[in-house]
Coordinates of C-alpha atoms in Angstrom, one line a residue:
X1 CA 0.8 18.3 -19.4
X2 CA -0.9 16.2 -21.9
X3 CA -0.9 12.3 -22.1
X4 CA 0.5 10.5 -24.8
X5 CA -2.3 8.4 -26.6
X6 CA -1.6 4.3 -26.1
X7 CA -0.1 3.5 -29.3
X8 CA -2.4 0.3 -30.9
X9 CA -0.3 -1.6 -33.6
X10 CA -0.3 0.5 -36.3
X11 CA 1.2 3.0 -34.5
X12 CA 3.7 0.9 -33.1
X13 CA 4.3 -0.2 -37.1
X14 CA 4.7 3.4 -38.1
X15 CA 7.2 3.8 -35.4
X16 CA 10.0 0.7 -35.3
X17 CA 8.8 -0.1 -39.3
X18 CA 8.1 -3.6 -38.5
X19 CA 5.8 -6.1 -39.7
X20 CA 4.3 -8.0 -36.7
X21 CA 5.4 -11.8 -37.8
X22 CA 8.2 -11.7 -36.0
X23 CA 6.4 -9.7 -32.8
X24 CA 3.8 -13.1 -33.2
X25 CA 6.1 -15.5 -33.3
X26 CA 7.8 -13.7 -30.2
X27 CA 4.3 -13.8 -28.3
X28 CA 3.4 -17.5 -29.5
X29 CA 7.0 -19.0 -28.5
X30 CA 6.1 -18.1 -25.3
X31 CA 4.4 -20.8 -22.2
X32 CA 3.4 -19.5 -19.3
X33 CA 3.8 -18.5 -15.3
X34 CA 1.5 -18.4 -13.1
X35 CA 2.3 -15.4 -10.5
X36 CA 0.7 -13.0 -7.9
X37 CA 2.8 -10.4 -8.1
X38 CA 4.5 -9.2 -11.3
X39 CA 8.3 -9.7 -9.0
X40 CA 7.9 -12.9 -9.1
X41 CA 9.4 -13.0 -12.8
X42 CA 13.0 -12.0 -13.4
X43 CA 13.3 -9.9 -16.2
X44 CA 14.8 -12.2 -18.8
X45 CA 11.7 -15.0 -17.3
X46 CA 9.3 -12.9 -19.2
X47 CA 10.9 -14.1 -23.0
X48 CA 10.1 -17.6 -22.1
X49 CA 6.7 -17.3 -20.5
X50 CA 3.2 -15.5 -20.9
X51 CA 2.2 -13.8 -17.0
X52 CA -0.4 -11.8 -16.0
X53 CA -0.1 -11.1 -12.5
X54 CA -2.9 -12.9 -10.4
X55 CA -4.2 -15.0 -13.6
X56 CA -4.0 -18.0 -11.1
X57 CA -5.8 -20.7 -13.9
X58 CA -3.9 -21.4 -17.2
X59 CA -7.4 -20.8 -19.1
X60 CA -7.3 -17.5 -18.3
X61 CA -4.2 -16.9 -19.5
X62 CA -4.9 -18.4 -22.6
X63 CA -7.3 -16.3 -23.0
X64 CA -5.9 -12.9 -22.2
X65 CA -2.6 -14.0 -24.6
X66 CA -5.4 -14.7 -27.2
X67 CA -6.5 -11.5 -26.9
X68 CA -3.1 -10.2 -27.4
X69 CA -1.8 -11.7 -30.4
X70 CA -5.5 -11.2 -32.3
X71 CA -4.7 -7.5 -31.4
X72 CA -1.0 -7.9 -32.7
X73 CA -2.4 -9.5 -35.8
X74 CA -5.5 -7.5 -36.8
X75 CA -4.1 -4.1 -35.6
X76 CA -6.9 -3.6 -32.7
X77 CA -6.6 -0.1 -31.0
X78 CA -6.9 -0.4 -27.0
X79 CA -11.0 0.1 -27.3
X80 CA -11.1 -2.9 -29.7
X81 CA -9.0 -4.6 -27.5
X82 CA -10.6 -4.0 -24.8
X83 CA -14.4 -4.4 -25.9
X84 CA -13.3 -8.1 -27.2
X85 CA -11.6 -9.3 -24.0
X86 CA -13.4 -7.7 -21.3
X87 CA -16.9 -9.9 -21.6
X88 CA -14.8 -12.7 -21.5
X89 CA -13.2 -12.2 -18.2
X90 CA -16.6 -11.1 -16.7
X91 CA -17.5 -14.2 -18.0
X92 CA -14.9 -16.3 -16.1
X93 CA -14.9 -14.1 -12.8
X94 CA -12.0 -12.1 -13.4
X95 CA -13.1 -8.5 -13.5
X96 CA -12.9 -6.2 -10.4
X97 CA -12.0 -6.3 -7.3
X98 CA -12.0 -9.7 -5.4
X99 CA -11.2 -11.8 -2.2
X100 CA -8.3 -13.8 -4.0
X101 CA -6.8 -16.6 -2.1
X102 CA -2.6 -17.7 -3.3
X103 CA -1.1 -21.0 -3.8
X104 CA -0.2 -20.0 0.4
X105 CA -4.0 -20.0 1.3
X106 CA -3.9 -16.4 2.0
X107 CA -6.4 -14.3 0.9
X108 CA -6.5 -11.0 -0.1
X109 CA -8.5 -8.0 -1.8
X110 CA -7.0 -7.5 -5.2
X111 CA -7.8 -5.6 -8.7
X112 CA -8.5 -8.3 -11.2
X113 CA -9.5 -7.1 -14.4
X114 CA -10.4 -3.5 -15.1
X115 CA -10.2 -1.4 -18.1
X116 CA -6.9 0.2 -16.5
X117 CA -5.3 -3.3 -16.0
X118 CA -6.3 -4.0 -19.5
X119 CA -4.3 -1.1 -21.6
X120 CA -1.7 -1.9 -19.4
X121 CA -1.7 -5.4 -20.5
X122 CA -2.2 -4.1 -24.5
X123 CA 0.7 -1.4 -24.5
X124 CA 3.0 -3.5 -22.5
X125 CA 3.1 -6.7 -24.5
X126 CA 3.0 -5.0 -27.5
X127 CA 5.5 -2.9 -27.2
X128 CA 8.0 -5.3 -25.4
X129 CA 6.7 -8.0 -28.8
X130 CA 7.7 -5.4 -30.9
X131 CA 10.6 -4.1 -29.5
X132 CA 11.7 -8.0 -30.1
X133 CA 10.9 -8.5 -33.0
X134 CA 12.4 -4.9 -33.7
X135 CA 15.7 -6.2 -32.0
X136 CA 16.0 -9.1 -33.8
X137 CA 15.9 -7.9 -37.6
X138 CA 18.4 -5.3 -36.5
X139 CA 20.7 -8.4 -34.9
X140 CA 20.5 -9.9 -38.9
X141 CA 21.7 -7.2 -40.5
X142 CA 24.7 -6.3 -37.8
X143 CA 27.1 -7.4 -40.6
X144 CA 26.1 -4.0 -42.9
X145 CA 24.8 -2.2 -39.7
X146 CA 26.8 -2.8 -36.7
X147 CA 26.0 0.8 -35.0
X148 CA 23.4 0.8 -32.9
X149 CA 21.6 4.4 -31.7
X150 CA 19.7 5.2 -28.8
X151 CA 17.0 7.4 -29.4
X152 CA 14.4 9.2 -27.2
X153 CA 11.3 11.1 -27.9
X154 CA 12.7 14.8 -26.9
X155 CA 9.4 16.2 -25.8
X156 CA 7.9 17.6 -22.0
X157 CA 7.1 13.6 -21.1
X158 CA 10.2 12.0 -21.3
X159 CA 12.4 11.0 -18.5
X160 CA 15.4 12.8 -17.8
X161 CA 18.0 10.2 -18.1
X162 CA 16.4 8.8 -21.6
X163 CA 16.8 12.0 -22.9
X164 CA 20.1 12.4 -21.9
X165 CA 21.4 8.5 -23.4
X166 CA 19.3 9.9 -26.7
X167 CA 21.7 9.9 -29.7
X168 CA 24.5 7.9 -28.0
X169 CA 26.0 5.4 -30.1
X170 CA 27.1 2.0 -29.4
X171 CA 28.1 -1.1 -31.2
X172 CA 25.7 -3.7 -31.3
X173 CA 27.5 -6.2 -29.7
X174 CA 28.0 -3.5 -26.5
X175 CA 27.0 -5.5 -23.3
X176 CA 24.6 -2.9 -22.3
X177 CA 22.0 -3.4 -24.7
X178 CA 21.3 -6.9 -23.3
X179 CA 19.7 -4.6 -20.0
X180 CA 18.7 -1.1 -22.3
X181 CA 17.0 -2.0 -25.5
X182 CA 13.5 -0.7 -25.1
X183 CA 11.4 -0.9 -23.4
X184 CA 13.0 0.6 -20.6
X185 CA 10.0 1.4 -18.1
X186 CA 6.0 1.5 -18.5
X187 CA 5.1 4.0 -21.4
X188 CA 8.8 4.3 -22.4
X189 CA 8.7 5.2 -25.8
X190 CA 12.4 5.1 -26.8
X191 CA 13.6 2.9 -29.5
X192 CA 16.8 1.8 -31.3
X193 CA 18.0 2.7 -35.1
X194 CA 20.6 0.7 -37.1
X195 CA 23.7 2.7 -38.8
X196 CA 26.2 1.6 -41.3
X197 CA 29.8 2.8 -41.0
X198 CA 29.3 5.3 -43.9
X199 CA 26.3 7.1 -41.7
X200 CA 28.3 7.3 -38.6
X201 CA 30.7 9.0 -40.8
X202 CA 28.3 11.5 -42.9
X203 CA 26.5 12.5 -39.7
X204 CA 29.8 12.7 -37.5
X205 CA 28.5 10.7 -35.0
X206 CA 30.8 9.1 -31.6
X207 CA 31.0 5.7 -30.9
X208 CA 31.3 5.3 -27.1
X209 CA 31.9 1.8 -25.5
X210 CA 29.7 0.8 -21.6
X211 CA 32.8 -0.1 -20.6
X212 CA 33.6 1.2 -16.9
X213 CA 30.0 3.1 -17.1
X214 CA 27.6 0.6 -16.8
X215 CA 26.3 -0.4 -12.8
X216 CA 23.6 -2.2 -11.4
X217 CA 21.5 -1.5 -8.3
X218 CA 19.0 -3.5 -5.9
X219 CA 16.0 -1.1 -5.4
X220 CA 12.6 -1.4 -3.2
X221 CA 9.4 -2.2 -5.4
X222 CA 6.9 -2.3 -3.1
X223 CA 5.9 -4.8 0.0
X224 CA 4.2 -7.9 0.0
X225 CA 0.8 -7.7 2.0
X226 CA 0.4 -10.6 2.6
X227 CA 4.1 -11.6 4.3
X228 CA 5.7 -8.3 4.5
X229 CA 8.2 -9.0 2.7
X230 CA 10.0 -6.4 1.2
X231 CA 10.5 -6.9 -2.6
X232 CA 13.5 -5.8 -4.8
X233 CA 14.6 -5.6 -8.4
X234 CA 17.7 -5.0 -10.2
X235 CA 18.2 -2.0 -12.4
X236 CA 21.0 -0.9 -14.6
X237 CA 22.2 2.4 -14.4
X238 CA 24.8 3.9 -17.0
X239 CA 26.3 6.7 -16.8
X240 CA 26.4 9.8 -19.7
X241 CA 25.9 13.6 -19.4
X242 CA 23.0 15.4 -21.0
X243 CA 23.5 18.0 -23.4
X244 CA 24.8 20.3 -21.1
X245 CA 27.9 18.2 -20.3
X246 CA 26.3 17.8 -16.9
X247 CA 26.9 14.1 -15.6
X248 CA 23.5 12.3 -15.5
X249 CA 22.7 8.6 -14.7
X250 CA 20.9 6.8 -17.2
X251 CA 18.5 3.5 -15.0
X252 CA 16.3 1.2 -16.5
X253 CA 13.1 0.6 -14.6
X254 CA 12.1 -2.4 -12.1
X255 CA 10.8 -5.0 -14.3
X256 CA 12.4 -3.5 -17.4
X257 CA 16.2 -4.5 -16.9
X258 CA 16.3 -6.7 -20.1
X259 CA 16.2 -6.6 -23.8
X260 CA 13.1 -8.4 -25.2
X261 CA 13.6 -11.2 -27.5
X262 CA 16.7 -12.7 -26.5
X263 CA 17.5 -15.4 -28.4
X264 CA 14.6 -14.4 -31.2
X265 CA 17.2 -13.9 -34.0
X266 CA 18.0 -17.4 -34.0
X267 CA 14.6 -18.5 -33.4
X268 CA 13.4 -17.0 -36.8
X269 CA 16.0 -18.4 -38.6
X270 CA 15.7 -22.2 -37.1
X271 CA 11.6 -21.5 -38.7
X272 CA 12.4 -20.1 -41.6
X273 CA 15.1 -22.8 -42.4
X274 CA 12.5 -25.0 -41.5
X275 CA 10.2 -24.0 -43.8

């Protein structure tokens, strides 16, 4: 099965149509958490604050969100990326793997920086900066576009359930988009179009309400090394049938069980009123 390529901006432009102002400003309204394990951050944490799990010194961070938004901004593939930021966490210490002691005093051998951890960092904010900025244009013009459709990339790679929620249409004031607006897991490449009455009309589309479908579910991430603790996320699970008419569950991913850029509509308007 082949791989999909990592999308670099461009890509990410060609596919939601969106200039990257409004991904930027999502990025720069951002502070920052310091955290050793990405769990540590609920979902909804991660629109208020920059986190790159085990970046224990706020320089770093600085650095590595630098790195993002000059990718966001000049339209840096992942090699670009990648060849600008890595010398600079050599630099500082923070490139393989290390004896890292916690805010505890434990200590522990981690992965810091490798080129893996890297494109991970590049596709993820990204995508989740665009999908914000995405989300918010789409929240301004809800007055002349108030349909809102889920679509997935119908090829061999796609997961199951995303495929089967792929063409459902919901209003865009449905409670479930607060936990399914893409991203919904690591390389999920689904995305959300706008519709006008008149298109739901000419293309005989359904509106469906969440209503009675939508669940959520505590599920097992993984266990803490250091303690043993056993750490949990929420997911959201909706349920729809595939094309079949076969019932299928729909579940967001751990870590991906909010919309990005809550709040960012407003945001823009509060700076562009301001300017």
């Amino acid at each position: 099965m082949a791989i999909p390529k990592t999308p670099n901006p461009a890509d990410l432009k060609a596919i939601f149509g969106l200039e990257p102002e409004a991904a930027i400003t999502y990025l720069k309204s951002k502070g920052y958490a310091i955290t050793w394990n990405w769990q540590e951050m609920r979902d909804e944490a991660h629109d208020q604050a920059f986190t790159v799990a085990k970046a224990m010194r706020l320089d770093l961070l600085s650095d590595i969100r630098g790195a993002v938004e000059t990718a966001l901004q000049e339209g840096q593939t992942l090699k670009q990326f990648i060849k600008e930021l890595q010398p600079t966490l050599e630099s500082q210490g923070w490139w393989g793997q290390q004896v890292i002691v916690d805010s505890q005093g434990v200590g522990e051998l981690v992965q810091l920086g490798s080129p893996r951890r890297l494109k991970t960092i590049y596709q993820t904010n990204l995508q989740s900066a665009y999908m914000a900025g995405r989300k918010a244009s789409m929240e301004e013009t809800s007055d002349t576009h108030p349909y809102w459709r889920y679509v997935a990339i119908l090829d061999g790679q796609t997961r199951p359930s995303h495929r089967a929620l792929s063409g459902t249409v919901y209003r865009h004031d449905d409670p479930v988009w607060s936990a399914i607006y893409p991203p919904n897991g690591f390389n999920c490449r689904c995305r959300v179009t706008a519709l006008s009455a008149s298109a739901v009309k000419r293309r005989g589309l359904t509106i469906v309400s969440s209503q009675g479908q939508v669940s959520s579910e505590t599920v097992e991430t993984g266990v803490d090394k250091r303690t043993g603790e056993v750490r949990t996320a929420q997911i959201t699970l909706v349920r729809t049938t595939d094309a079949a008419g076969k019932p299928i569950t729909f579940r967001t991913d751990p870590g991906f069980n909010h919309a990005p850029g809550t709040g960012l509509a407003d945001m823009l308007k509060r700076k562009q009123a301001a300017a």
